[in-house]
mmCIF file with all atom_site columns, C-alpha atoms in Angstrom:
data_model
loop_
_atom_site.group_PDB
_atom_site.id
_atom_site.type_symbol
_atom_site.label_atom_id
_atom_site.label_alt_id
_atom_site.label_comp_id
_atom_site.label_asym_id
_atom_site.label_entity_id
_atom_site.label_seq_id
_atom_site.pdbx_PDB_ins_code
_atom_site.Cartn_x
_atom_site.Cartn_y
_atom_site.Cartn_z
_atom_site.occupancy
_atom_site.B_iso_or_equiv
_atom_site.pdbx_formal_charge
_atom_site.auth_seq_id
_atom_site.auth_comp_id
_atom_site.auth_asym_id
_atom_site.auth_atom_id
_atom_site.pdbx_PDB_model_num
ATOM 1   C CA . MET A 1 1   ? 0.840   34.790 59.756 1.00 0.00 ? 558 MET A CA 1
ATOM 2   C CA . LEU A 1 2   ? -2.590  34.521 58.299 1.00 0.00 ? 559 LEU A CA 1
ATOM 3   C CA . LYS A 1 3   ? -4.183  31.189 57.334 1.00 0.00 ? 560 LYS A CA 1
ATOM 4   C CA . PRO A 1 4   ? -4.325  30.745 53.326 1.00 0.00 ? 561 PRO A CA 1
ATOM 5   C CA . ASP A 1 5   ? -7.524  31.712 51.970 1.00 0.00 ? 562 ASP A CA 1
ATOM 6   C CA . ALA A 1 6   ? -9.388  28.144 51.186 1.00 0.00 ? 563 ALA A CA 1
ATOM 7   C CA . GLU A 1 7   ? -10.609 28.983 47.845 1.00 0.00 ? 564 GLU A CA 1
ATOM 8   C CA . ILE A 1 8   ? -7.055  29.973 46.648 1.00 0.00 ? 565 ILE A CA 1
ATOM 9   C CA . THR A 1 9   ? -5.436  26.985 48.514 1.00 0.00 ? 566 THR A CA 1
ATOM 10  C CA . GLN A 1 10  ? -8.121  24.719 46.517 1.00 0.00 ? 567 GLN A CA 1
ATOM 11  C CA . LYS A 1 11  ? -7.292  26.470 43.110 1.00 0.00 ? 568 LYS A CA 1
ATOM 12  C CA . ILE A 1 12  ? -3.385  25.965 43.653 1.00 0.00 ? 569 ILE A CA 1
ATOM 13  C CA . THR A 1 13  ? -3.834  22.251 44.905 1.00 0.00 ? 570 THR A CA 1
ATOM 14  C CA . SER A 1 14  ? -5.773  21.831 41.557 1.00 0.00 ? 571 SER A CA 1
ATOM 15  C CA . VAL A 1 15  ? -3.039  23.332 39.638 1.00 0.00 ? 572 VAL A CA 1
ATOM 16  C CA . VAL A 1 16  ? -0.330  21.164 41.201 1.00 0.00 ? 573 VAL A CA 1
ATOM 17  C CA . LYS A 1 17  ? -2.381  17.877 40.911 1.00 0.00 ? 574 LYS A CA 1
ATOM 18  C CA . ARG A 1 18  ? -2.890  18.700 37.247 1.00 0.00 ? 575 ARG A CA 1
ATOM 19  C CA . LYS A 1 19  ? 0.790   19.419 36.642 1.00 0.00 ? 576 LYS A CA 1
ATOM 20  C CA . TYR A 1 20  ? 2.132   16.221 38.400 1.00 0.00 ? 577 TYR A CA 1
ATOM 21  C CA . LYS A 1 21  ? -0.515  13.901 36.809 1.00 0.00 ? 578 LYS A CA 1
ATOM 22  C CA . ASN A 1 22  ? 1.224   15.096 33.389 1.00 0.00 ? 579 ASN A CA 1
ATOM 23  C CA . VAL A 1 23  ? 4.674   14.107 35.121 1.00 0.00 ? 580 VAL A CA 1
ATOM 24  C CA . ALA A 1 24  ? 3.403   10.632 36.099 1.00 0.00 ? 581 ALA A CA 1
ATOM 25  C CA . GLU A 1 25  ? 2.987   9.902  32.740 1.00 0.00 ? 582 GLU A CA 1
ATOM 26  C CA . SER A 1 26  ? 6.430   11.739 31.167 1.00 0.00 ? 583 SER A CA 1
ATOM 27  C CA . LEU A 1 27  ? 9.107   13.914 32.584 1.00 0.00 ? 584 LEU A CA 1
ATOM 28  C CA . THR A 1 28  ? 9.876   15.176 29.087 1.00 0.00 ? 585 THR A CA 1
ATOM 29  C CA . ASN A 1 29  ? 9.953   18.941 28.814 1.00 0.00 ? 586 ASN A CA 1
ATOM 30  C CA . GLN A 1 30  ? 8.593   19.256 32.398 1.00 0.00 ? 587 GLN A CA 1
ATOM 31  C CA . PHE A 1 31  ? 11.432  21.083 34.286 1.00 0.00 ? 588 PHE A CA 1
ATOM 32  C CA . ARG A 1 32  ? 14.337  22.885 33.584 1.00 0.00 ? 589 ARG A CA 1
ATOM 33  C CA . TYR A 1 33  ? 16.732  20.906 35.645 1.00 0.00 ? 590 TYR A CA 1
ATOM 34  C CA . PRO A 1 34  ? 18.218  17.390 35.117 1.00 0.00 ? 591 PRO A CA 1
ATOM 35  C CA . THR A 1 35  ? 16.049  14.656 35.886 1.00 0.00 ? 592 THR A CA 1
ATOM 36  C CA . GLY A 1 36  ? 16.505  10.888 35.778 1.00 0.00 ? 593 GLY A CA 1
ATOM 37  C CA . LYS A 1 37  ? 20.033  9.270  36.312 1.00 0.00 ? 594 LYS A CA 1
ATOM 38  C CA . GLU A 1 38  ? 21.723  12.403 35.076 1.00 0.00 ? 595 GLU A CA 1
ATOM 39  C CA . GLY A 1 39  ? 19.927  14.423 37.625 1.00 0.00 ? 596 GLY A CA 1
ATOM 40  C CA . LEU A 1 40  ? 21.049  11.997 40.555 1.00 0.00 ? 597 LEU A CA 1
ATOM 41  C CA . GLN A 1 41  ? 24.661  12.066 39.249 1.00 0.00 ? 598 GLN A CA 1
ATOM 42  C CA . GLY A 1 42  ? 24.341  15.848 39.140 1.00 0.00 ? 599 GLY A CA 1
ATOM 43  C CA . LEU A 1 43  ? 23.214  16.294 42.581 1.00 0.00 ? 600 LEU A CA 1
ATOM 44  C CA . GLY A 1 44  ? 25.787  14.003 44.225 1.00 0.00 ? 601 GLY A CA 1
ATOM 45  C CA . TYR A 1 45  ? 24.023  10.844 45.046 1.00 0.00 ? 602 TYR A CA 1
ATOM 46  C CA . PRO A 1 46  ? 26.653  8.238  45.539 1.00 0.00 ? 603 PRO A CA 1
ATOM 47  C CA . GLU A 1 47  ? 27.251  6.012  42.447 1.00 0.00 ? 604 GLU A CA 1
ATOM 48  C CA . GLU A 1 48  ? 26.857  3.008  44.909 1.00 0.00 ? 605 GLU A CA 1
ATOM 49  C CA . LEU A 1 49  ? 23.272  4.140  45.777 1.00 0.00 ? 606 LEU A CA 1
ATOM 50  C CA . ILE A 1 50  ? 22.488  4.847  42.209 1.00 0.00 ? 607 ILE A CA 1
ATOM 51  C CA . GLU A 1 51  ? 23.463  1.413  40.986 1.00 0.00 ? 608 GLU A CA 1
ATOM 52  C CA . VAL A 1 52  ? 20.816  -0.352 43.194 1.00 0.00 ? 609 VAL A CA 1
ATOM 53  C CA . LEU A 1 53  ? 18.131  1.317  41.078 1.00 0.00 ? 610 LEU A CA 1
ATOM 54  C CA . PRO A 1 54  ? 17.023  -0.117 38.084 1.00 0.00 ? 611 PRO A CA 1
ATOM 55  C CA . ASP A 1 55  ? 17.464  2.209  34.847 1.00 0.00 ? 612 ASP A CA 1
ATOM 56  C CA . ASP A 1 56  ? 13.647  1.996  34.499 1.00 0.00 ? 613 ASP A CA 1
ATOM 57  C CA . VAL A 1 57  ? 13.214  3.351  38.152 1.00 0.00 ? 614 VAL A CA 1
ATOM 58  C CA . ALA A 1 58  ? 16.341  5.772  37.919 1.00 0.00 ? 615 ALA A CA 1
ATOM 59  C CA . LYS A 1 59  ? 14.535  7.786  34.800 1.00 0.00 ? 616 LYS A CA 1
ATOM 60  C CA . TRP A 1 60  ? 11.629  8.978  37.080 1.00 0.00 ? 617 TRP A CA 1
ATOM 61  C CA . TYR A 1 61  ? 14.247  10.792 39.491 1.00 0.00 ? 618 TYR A CA 1
ATOM 62  C CA . CYS A 1 62  ? 12.953  14.509 39.762 1.00 0.00 ? 619 CYS A CA 1
ATOM 63  C CA . GLY A 1 63  ? 14.466  16.719 42.431 1.00 0.00 ? 620 GLY A CA 1
ATOM 64  C CA . VAL A 1 64  ? 16.409  19.869 42.980 1.00 0.00 ? 621 VAL A CA 1
ATOM 65  C CA . GLY A 1 65  ? 18.974  18.527 45.534 1.00 0.00 ? 622 GLY A CA 1
ATOM 66  C CA . ASN A 1 66  ? 19.902  15.723 47.532 1.00 0.00 ? 623 ASN A CA 1
ATOM 67  C CA . PRO A 1 67  ? 18.119  15.596 50.670 1.00 0.00 ? 624 PRO A CA 1
ATOM 68  C CA . LEU A 1 68  ? 19.333  12.085 51.802 1.00 0.00 ? 625 LEU A CA 1
ATOM 69  C CA . SER A 1 69  ? 23.152  13.484 52.113 1.00 0.00 ? 626 SER A CA 1
ATOM 70  C CA . LEU A 1 70  ? 22.305  15.939 54.957 1.00 0.00 ? 627 LEU A CA 1
ATOM 71  C CA . SER A 1 71  ? 22.649  13.564 57.715 1.00 0.00 ? 628 SER A CA 1
ATOM 72  C CA . PRO A 1 72  ? 23.629  9.592  57.711 1.00 0.00 ? 629 PRO A CA 1
ATOM 73  C CA . ILE A 1 73  ? 20.141  7.689  57.344 1.00 0.00 ? 630 ILE A CA 1
ATOM 74  C CA . GLU A 1 74  ? 20.799  4.765  59.295 1.00 0.00 ? 631 GLU A CA 1
ATOM 75  C CA . SER A 1 75  ? 19.998  1.042  59.066 1.00 0.00 ? 632 SER A CA 1
ATOM 76  C CA . GLY A 1 76  ? 16.653  0.451  61.226 1.00 0.00 ? 633 GLY A CA 1
ATOM 77  C CA . GLU A 1 77  ? 15.587  3.851  61.099 1.00 0.00 ? 634 GLU A CA 1
ATOM 78  C CA . ASN A 1 78  ? 11.908  4.923  60.114 1.00 0.00 ? 635 ASN A CA 1
ATOM 79  C CA . VAL A 1 79  ? 11.743  7.645  57.282 1.00 0.00 ? 636 VAL A CA 1
ATOM 80  C CA . LEU A 1 80  ? 9.008   9.709  55.935 1.00 0.00 ? 637 LEU A CA 1
ATOM 81  C CA . ASP A 1 81  ? 9.358   11.084 52.466 1.00 0.00 ? 638 ASP A CA 1
ATOM 82  C CA . LEU A 1 82  ? 6.998   14.386 51.893 1.00 0.00 ? 639 LEU A CA 1
ATOM 83  C CA . GLY A 1 83  ? 6.075   14.732 48.476 1.00 0.00 ? 640 GLY A CA 1
ATOM 84  C CA . CYS A 1 84  ? 7.788   11.492 47.093 1.00 0.00 ? 641 CYS A CA 1
ATOM 85  C CA . GLY A 1 85  ? 6.632   11.651 43.593 1.00 0.00 ? 642 GLY A CA 1
ATOM 86  C CA . ALA A 1 86  ? 7.691   8.570  41.699 1.00 0.00 ? 643 ALA A CA 1
ATOM 87  C CA . GLY A 1 87  ? 9.241   7.319  44.771 1.00 0.00 ? 644 GLY A CA 1
ATOM 88  C CA . VAL A 1 88  ? 13.004  7.428  43.820 1.00 0.00 ? 645 VAL A CA 1
ATOM 89  C CA . ASP A 1 89  ? 14.130  8.965  47.287 1.00 0.00 ? 646 ASP A CA 1
ATOM 90  C CA . SER A 1 90  ? 11.935  6.942  49.092 1.00 0.00 ? 647 SER A CA 1
ATOM 91  C CA . ILE A 1 91  ? 13.250  3.803  47.510 1.00 0.00 ? 648 ILE A CA 1
ATOM 92  C CA . LEU A 1 92  ? 16.662  4.953  47.988 1.00 0.00 ? 649 LEU A CA 1
ATOM 93  C CA . ALA A 1 93  ? 16.126  5.831  51.511 1.00 0.00 ? 650 ALA A CA 1
ATOM 94  C CA . ALA A 1 94  ? 14.589  2.098  51.923 1.00 0.00 ? 651 ALA A CA 1
ATOM 95  C CA . LYS A 1 95  ? 17.738  0.646  50.930 1.00 0.00 ? 652 LYS A CA 1
ATOM 96  C CA . LEU A 1 96  ? 19.757  2.637  53.432 1.00 0.00 ? 653 LEU A CA 1
ATOM 97  C CA . VAL A 1 97  ? 17.482  1.605  56.402 1.00 0.00 ? 654 VAL A CA 1
ATOM 98  C CA . GLU A 1 98  ? 17.123  -2.184 55.546 1.00 0.00 ? 655 GLU A CA 1
ATOM 99  C CA . PRO A 1 99  ? 16.631  -4.671 56.633 1.00 0.00 ? 656 PRO A CA 1
ATOM 100 C CA . LEU A 1 100 ? 14.697  -3.389 59.764 1.00 0.00 ? 657 LEU A CA 1
ATOM 101 C CA . GLY A 1 101 ? 13.753  0.036  58.977 1.00 0.00 ? 658 GLY A CA 1
ATOM 102 C CA . SER A 1 102 ? 10.768  1.274  56.738 1.00 0.00 ? 659 SER A CA 1
ATOM 103 C CA . VAL A 1 103 ? 10.191  4.358  54.536 1.00 0.00 ? 660 VAL A CA 1
ATOM 104 C CA . VAL A 1 104 ? 6.688   5.763  53.910 1.00 0.00 ? 661 VAL A CA 1
ATOM 105 C CA . GLY A 1 105 ? 6.320   7.969  50.888 1.00 0.00 ? 662 GLY A CA 1
ATOM 106 C CA . VAL A 1 106 ? 3.276   10.410 50.637 1.00 0.00 ? 663 VAL A CA 1
ATOM 107 C CA . ASP A 1 107 ? 2.204   12.471 47.677 1.00 0.00 ? 664 ASP A CA 1
ATOM 108 C CA . LEU A 1 108 ? -1.253  14.500 46.920 1.00 0.00 ? 665 LEU A CA 1
ATOM 109 C CA . SER A 1 109 ? -1.057  13.026 43.268 1.00 0.00 ? 666 SER A CA 1
ATOM 110 C CA . GLU A 1 110 ? -2.744  9.722  42.964 1.00 0.00 ? 667 GLU A CA 1
ATOM 111 C CA . GLU A 1 111 ? -0.926  9.102  39.610 1.00 0.00 ? 668 GLU A CA 1
ATOM 112 C CA . MET A 1 112 ? 2.414   9.726  41.055 1.00 0.00 ? 669 MET A CA 1
ATOM 113 C CA . ILE A 1 113 ? 1.686   7.414  43.821 1.00 0.00 ? 670 ILE A CA 1
ATOM 114 C CA . GLU A 1 114 ? 0.760   4.978  41.350 1.00 0.00 ? 671 GLU A CA 1
ATOM 115 C CA . ARG A 1 115 ? 4.030   5.292  39.443 1.00 0.00 ? 672 ARG A CA 1
ATOM 116 C CA . ALA A 1 116 ? 5.785   4.997  42.653 1.00 0.00 ? 673 ALA A CA 1
ATOM 117 C CA . LEU A 1 117 ? 4.072   1.491  43.501 1.00 0.00 ? 674 LEU A CA 1
ATOM 118 C CA . ARG A 1 118 ? 5.090   0.334  40.035 1.00 0.00 ? 675 ARG A CA 1
ATOM 119 C CA . ASN A 1 119 ? 8.779   1.614  40.873 1.00 0.00 ? 676 ASN A CA 1
ATOM 120 C CA . LYS A 1 120 ? 8.691   -0.118 44.382 1.00 0.00 ? 677 LYS A CA 1
ATOM 121 C CA . GLU A 1 121 ? 8.061   -3.663 42.184 1.00 0.00 ? 678 GLU A CA 1
ATOM 122 C CA . LEU A 1 122 ? 10.771  -2.865 39.843 1.00 0.00 ? 679 LEU A CA 1
ATOM 123 C CA . ALA A 1 123 ? 13.342  -2.066 42.592 1.00 0.00 ? 680 ALA A CA 1
ATOM 124 C CA . GLU A 1 124 ? 12.330  -5.030 44.937 1.00 0.00 ? 681 GLU A CA 1
ATOM 125 C CA . ALA A 1 125 ? 11.946  -2.582 47.770 1.00 0.00 ? 682 ALA A CA 1
ATOM 126 C CA . SER A 1 126 ? 9.804   -4.371 50.263 1.00 0.00 ? 683 SER A CA 1
ATOM 127 C CA . ASN A 1 127 ? 10.307  -2.022 53.334 1.00 0.00 ? 684 ASN A CA 1
ATOM 128 C CA . VAL A 1 128 ? 8.665   1.261  51.706 1.00 0.00 ? 685 VAL A CA 1
ATOM 129 C CA . THR A 1 129 ? 4.969   2.050  51.332 1.00 0.00 ? 686 THR A CA 1
ATOM 130 C CA . PHE A 1 130 ? 3.292   4.742  49.398 1.00 0.00 ? 687 PHE A CA 1
ATOM 131 C CA . GLN A 1 131 ? 0.088   6.448  50.226 1.00 0.00 ? 688 GLN A CA 1
ATOM 132 C CA . THR A 1 132 ? -1.579  9.694  48.842 1.00 0.00 ? 689 THR A CA 1
ATOM 133 C CA . VAL A 1 133 ? -2.090  12.491 51.453 1.00 0.00 ? 690 VAL A CA 1
ATOM 134 C CA . ASP A 1 134 ? -4.237  15.350 50.139 1.00 0.00 ? 691 ASP A CA 1
ATOM 135 C CA . ASP A 1 135 ? -3.900  17.620 53.089 1.00 0.00 ? 692 ASP A CA 1
ATOM 136 C CA . THR A 1 136 ? -1.274  19.109 55.536 1.00 0.00 ? 693 THR A CA 1
ATOM 137 C CA . GLU A 1 137 ? -2.672  16.899 58.278 1.00 0.00 ? 694 GLU A CA 1
ATOM 138 C CA . LEU A 1 138 ? -0.480  14.104 58.076 1.00 0.00 ? 695 LEU A CA 1
ATOM 139 C CA . PRO A 1 139 ? -1.949  10.675 59.013 1.00 0.00 ? 696 PRO A CA 1
ATOM 140 C CA . PHE A 1 140 ? 0.765   9.378  61.412 1.00 0.00 ? 697 PHE A CA 1
ATOM 141 C CA . GLU A 1 141 ? 1.284   9.215  65.138 1.00 0.00 ? 698 GLU A CA 1
ATOM 142 C CA . ASP A 1 142 ? 3.405   11.531 67.016 1.00 0.00 ? 699 ASP A CA 1
ATOM 143 C CA . GLY A 1 143 ? 6.986   10.960 66.873 1.00 0.00 ? 700 GLY A CA 1
ATOM 144 C CA . GLN A 1 144 ? 6.631   7.967  64.561 1.00 0.00 ? 701 GLN A CA 1
ATOM 145 C CA . PHE A 1 145 ? 9.744   8.933  62.399 1.00 0.00 ? 702 PHE A CA 1
ATOM 146 C CA . ASP A 1 146 ? 13.619  9.250  62.766 1.00 0.00 ? 703 ASP A CA 1
ATOM 147 C CA . VAL A 1 147 ? 13.795  11.507 59.361 1.00 0.00 ? 704 VAL A CA 1
ATOM 148 C CA . VAL A 1 148 ? 11.454  13.499 57.538 1.00 0.00 ? 705 VAL A CA 1
ATOM 149 C CA . THR A 1 149 ? 12.549  14.192 53.955 1.00 0.00 ? 706 THR A CA 1
ATOM 150 C CA . THR A 1 150 ? 11.245  16.262 51.244 1.00 0.00 ? 707 THR A CA 1
ATOM 151 C CA . ASN A 1 151 ? 12.757  17.327 47.927 1.00 0.00 ? 708 ASN A CA 1
ATOM 152 C CA . ALA A 1 152 ? 11.307  20.318 46.197 1.00 0.00 ? 709 ALA A CA 1
ATOM 153 C CA . MET A 1 153 ? 7.736   19.754 47.785 1.00 0.00 ? 710 MET A CA 1
ATOM 154 C CA . LEU A 1 154 ? 7.484   22.669 50.301 1.00 0.00 ? 711 LEU A CA 1
ATOM 155 C CA . ASN A 1 155 ? 7.469   25.292 47.673 1.00 0.00 ? 712 ASN A CA 1
ATOM 156 C CA . LEU A 1 156 ? 4.142   23.942 46.363 1.00 0.00 ? 713 LEU A CA 1
ATOM 157 C CA . VAL A 1 157 ? 2.506   23.710 49.627 1.00 0.00 ? 714 VAL A CA 1
ATOM 158 C CA . VAL A 1 158 ? 0.446   26.763 50.240 1.00 0.00 ? 715 VAL A CA 1
ATOM 159 C CA . ASP A 1 159 ? 0.090   26.476 54.251 1.00 0.00 ? 716 ASP A CA 1
ATOM 160 C CA . LYS A 1 160 ? 3.930   26.062 54.772 1.00 0.00 ? 717 LYS A CA 1
ATOM 161 C CA . VAL A 1 161 ? 3.361   26.860 58.435 1.00 0.00 ? 718 VAL A CA 1
ATOM 162 C CA . ARG A 1 162 ? 0.919   24.224 59.231 1.00 0.00 ? 719 ARG A CA 1
ATOM 163 C CA . MET A 1 163 ? 2.965   21.573 57.036 1.00 0.00 ? 720 MET A CA 1
ATOM 164 C CA . ILE A 1 164 ? 6.108   22.414 59.179 1.00 0.00 ? 721 ILE A CA 1
ATOM 165 C CA . GLN A 1 165 ? 4.178   22.097 62.311 1.00 0.00 ? 722 GLN A CA 1
ATOM 166 C CA . GLU A 1 166 ? 2.919   18.413 61.154 1.00 0.00 ? 723 GLU A CA 1
ATOM 167 C CA . VAL A 1 167 ? 6.499   17.680 60.280 1.00 0.00 ? 724 VAL A CA 1
ATOM 168 C CA . PHE A 1 168 ? 7.495   18.398 63.870 1.00 0.00 ? 725 PHE A CA 1
ATOM 169 C CA . ARG A 1 169 ? 4.648   16.592 65.273 1.00 0.00 ? 726 ARG A CA 1
ATOM 170 C CA . VAL A 1 170 ? 5.544   13.477 63.446 1.00 0.00 ? 727 VAL A CA 1
ATOM 171 C CA . LEU A 1 171 ? 9.473   13.466 64.335 1.00 0.00 ? 728 LEU A CA 1
ATOM 172 C CA . LYS A 1 172 ? 10.674  11.830 66.978 1.00 0.00 ? 729 LYS A CA 1
ATOM 173 C CA . LYS A 1 173 ? 12.698  13.814 69.731 1.00 0.00 ? 730 LYS A CA 1
ATOM 174 C CA . GLY A 1 174 ? 16.146  14.550 68.400 1.00 0.00 ? 731 GLY A CA 1
ATOM 175 C CA . GLY A 1 175 ? 14.691  13.405 64.769 1.00 0.00 ? 732 GLY A CA 1
ATOM 176 C CA . ARG A 1 176 ? 15.848  15.222 61.522 1.00 0.00 ? 733 ARG A CA 1
ATOM 177 C CA . PHE A 1 177 ? 14.140  17.092 58.843 1.00 0.00 ? 734 PHE A CA 1
ATOM 178 C CA . HIS A 1 178 ? 15.959  17.117 55.492 1.00 0.00 ? 735 HIS A CA 1
ATOM 179 C CA . ILE A 1 179 ? 15.083  19.691 53.128 1.00 0.00 ? 736 ILE A CA 1
ATOM 180 C CA . ALA A 1 180 ? 15.958  20.382 49.379 1.00 0.00 ? 737 ALA A CA 1
ATOM 181 C CA . ASP A 1 181 ? 13.942  22.992 47.820 1.00 0.00 ? 738 ASP A CA 1
ATOM 182 C CA . GLN A 1 182 ? 13.857  25.903 45.598 1.00 0.00 ? 739 GLN A CA 1
ATOM 183 C CA . ILE A 1 183 ? 14.096  29.467 46.827 1.00 0.00 ? 740 ILE A CA 1
ATOM 184 C CA . LEU A 1 184 ? 13.274  32.760 45.614 1.00 0.00 ? 741 LEU A CA 1
ATOM 185 C CA . VAL A 1 185 ? 16.263  35.108 44.344 1.00 0.00 ? 742 VAL A CA 1
ATOM 186 C CA . GLY A 1 186 ? 15.549  38.808 44.221 1.00 0.00 ? 743 GLY A CA 1
ATOM 187 C CA . GLU A 1 187 ? 12.604  40.842 45.156 1.00 0.00 ? 744 GLU A CA 1
ATOM 188 C CA . ALA A 1 188 ? 9.692   39.251 46.913 1.00 0.00 ? 745 ALA A CA 1
ATOM 189 C CA . MET A 1 189 ? 6.416   39.189 45.069 1.00 0.00 ? 746 MET A CA 1
ATOM 190 C CA . SER A 1 190 ? 3.350   40.483 46.913 1.00 0.00 ? 747 SER A CA 1
ATOM 191 C CA . GLN A 1 191 ? 0.620   38.327 47.740 1.00 0.00 ? 748 GLN A CA 1
ATOM 192 C CA . GLU A 1 192 ? -1.422  39.149 44.589 1.00 0.00 ? 749 GLU A CA 1
ATOM 193 C CA . GLN A 1 193 ? 1.450   38.344 42.341 1.00 0.00 ? 750 GLN A CA 1
ATOM 194 C CA . ALA A 1 194 ? 2.309   35.328 43.952 1.00 0.00 ? 751 ALA A CA 1
ATOM 195 C CA . VAL A 1 195 ? -1.260  34.130 43.673 1.00 0.00 ? 752 VAL A CA 1
ATOM 196 C CA . GLU A 1 196 ? -1.506  35.274 40.084 1.00 0.00 ? 753 GLU A CA 1
ATOM 197 C CA . SER A 1 197 ? 1.742   33.416 39.062 1.00 0.00 ? 754 SER A CA 1
ATOM 198 C CA . TRP A 1 198 ? 0.235   29.986 40.087 1.00 0.00 ? 755 TRP A CA 1
ATOM 199 C CA . PHE A 1 199 ? -2.579  30.623 37.414 1.00 0.00 ? 756 PHE A CA 1
ATOM 200 C CA . LYS A 1 200 ? -0.590  31.649 34.292 1.00 0.00 ? 757 LYS A CA 1
#
């Protein structure tokens, strides 16, 4: 597979950042699927887990599936949440791995990370950290995490091959990669159509 064109990558990243700057201010009319507490319930998050979230945190949930359900996340594990957005999945994972485990949430949007940090304080989740990562190069050591999770992030990444290589680099041997994402149903676009679709 060819490495994506640098100029196109930069343009698409700018579009994604602009979109999620707006999302960090309000989820209203941003997505076609349920968000907030309704989204968590509709996607099968356990009610006892939803209940640990303050309402002012749960309302910021935005995802297309429940990646935390794909294998048990155990107390004491270290978890990386790629494309953490407002941090709801990260905070829920932090509740699952406490008291000795930890979670790192990363996102390319500074505004979403700011929102995640506010949600962390509201949820009193001391074992989760958030940071901006503006590249497919993850700033973590090899084999650092037991679980890498992502909820509707890979579809936004231009160089998916590089991103997945980085995921497997930072996973421990025998670690788990939890993916919830959107897929294309129907005829695949040409590369030109795919690029054009980002800039409509």
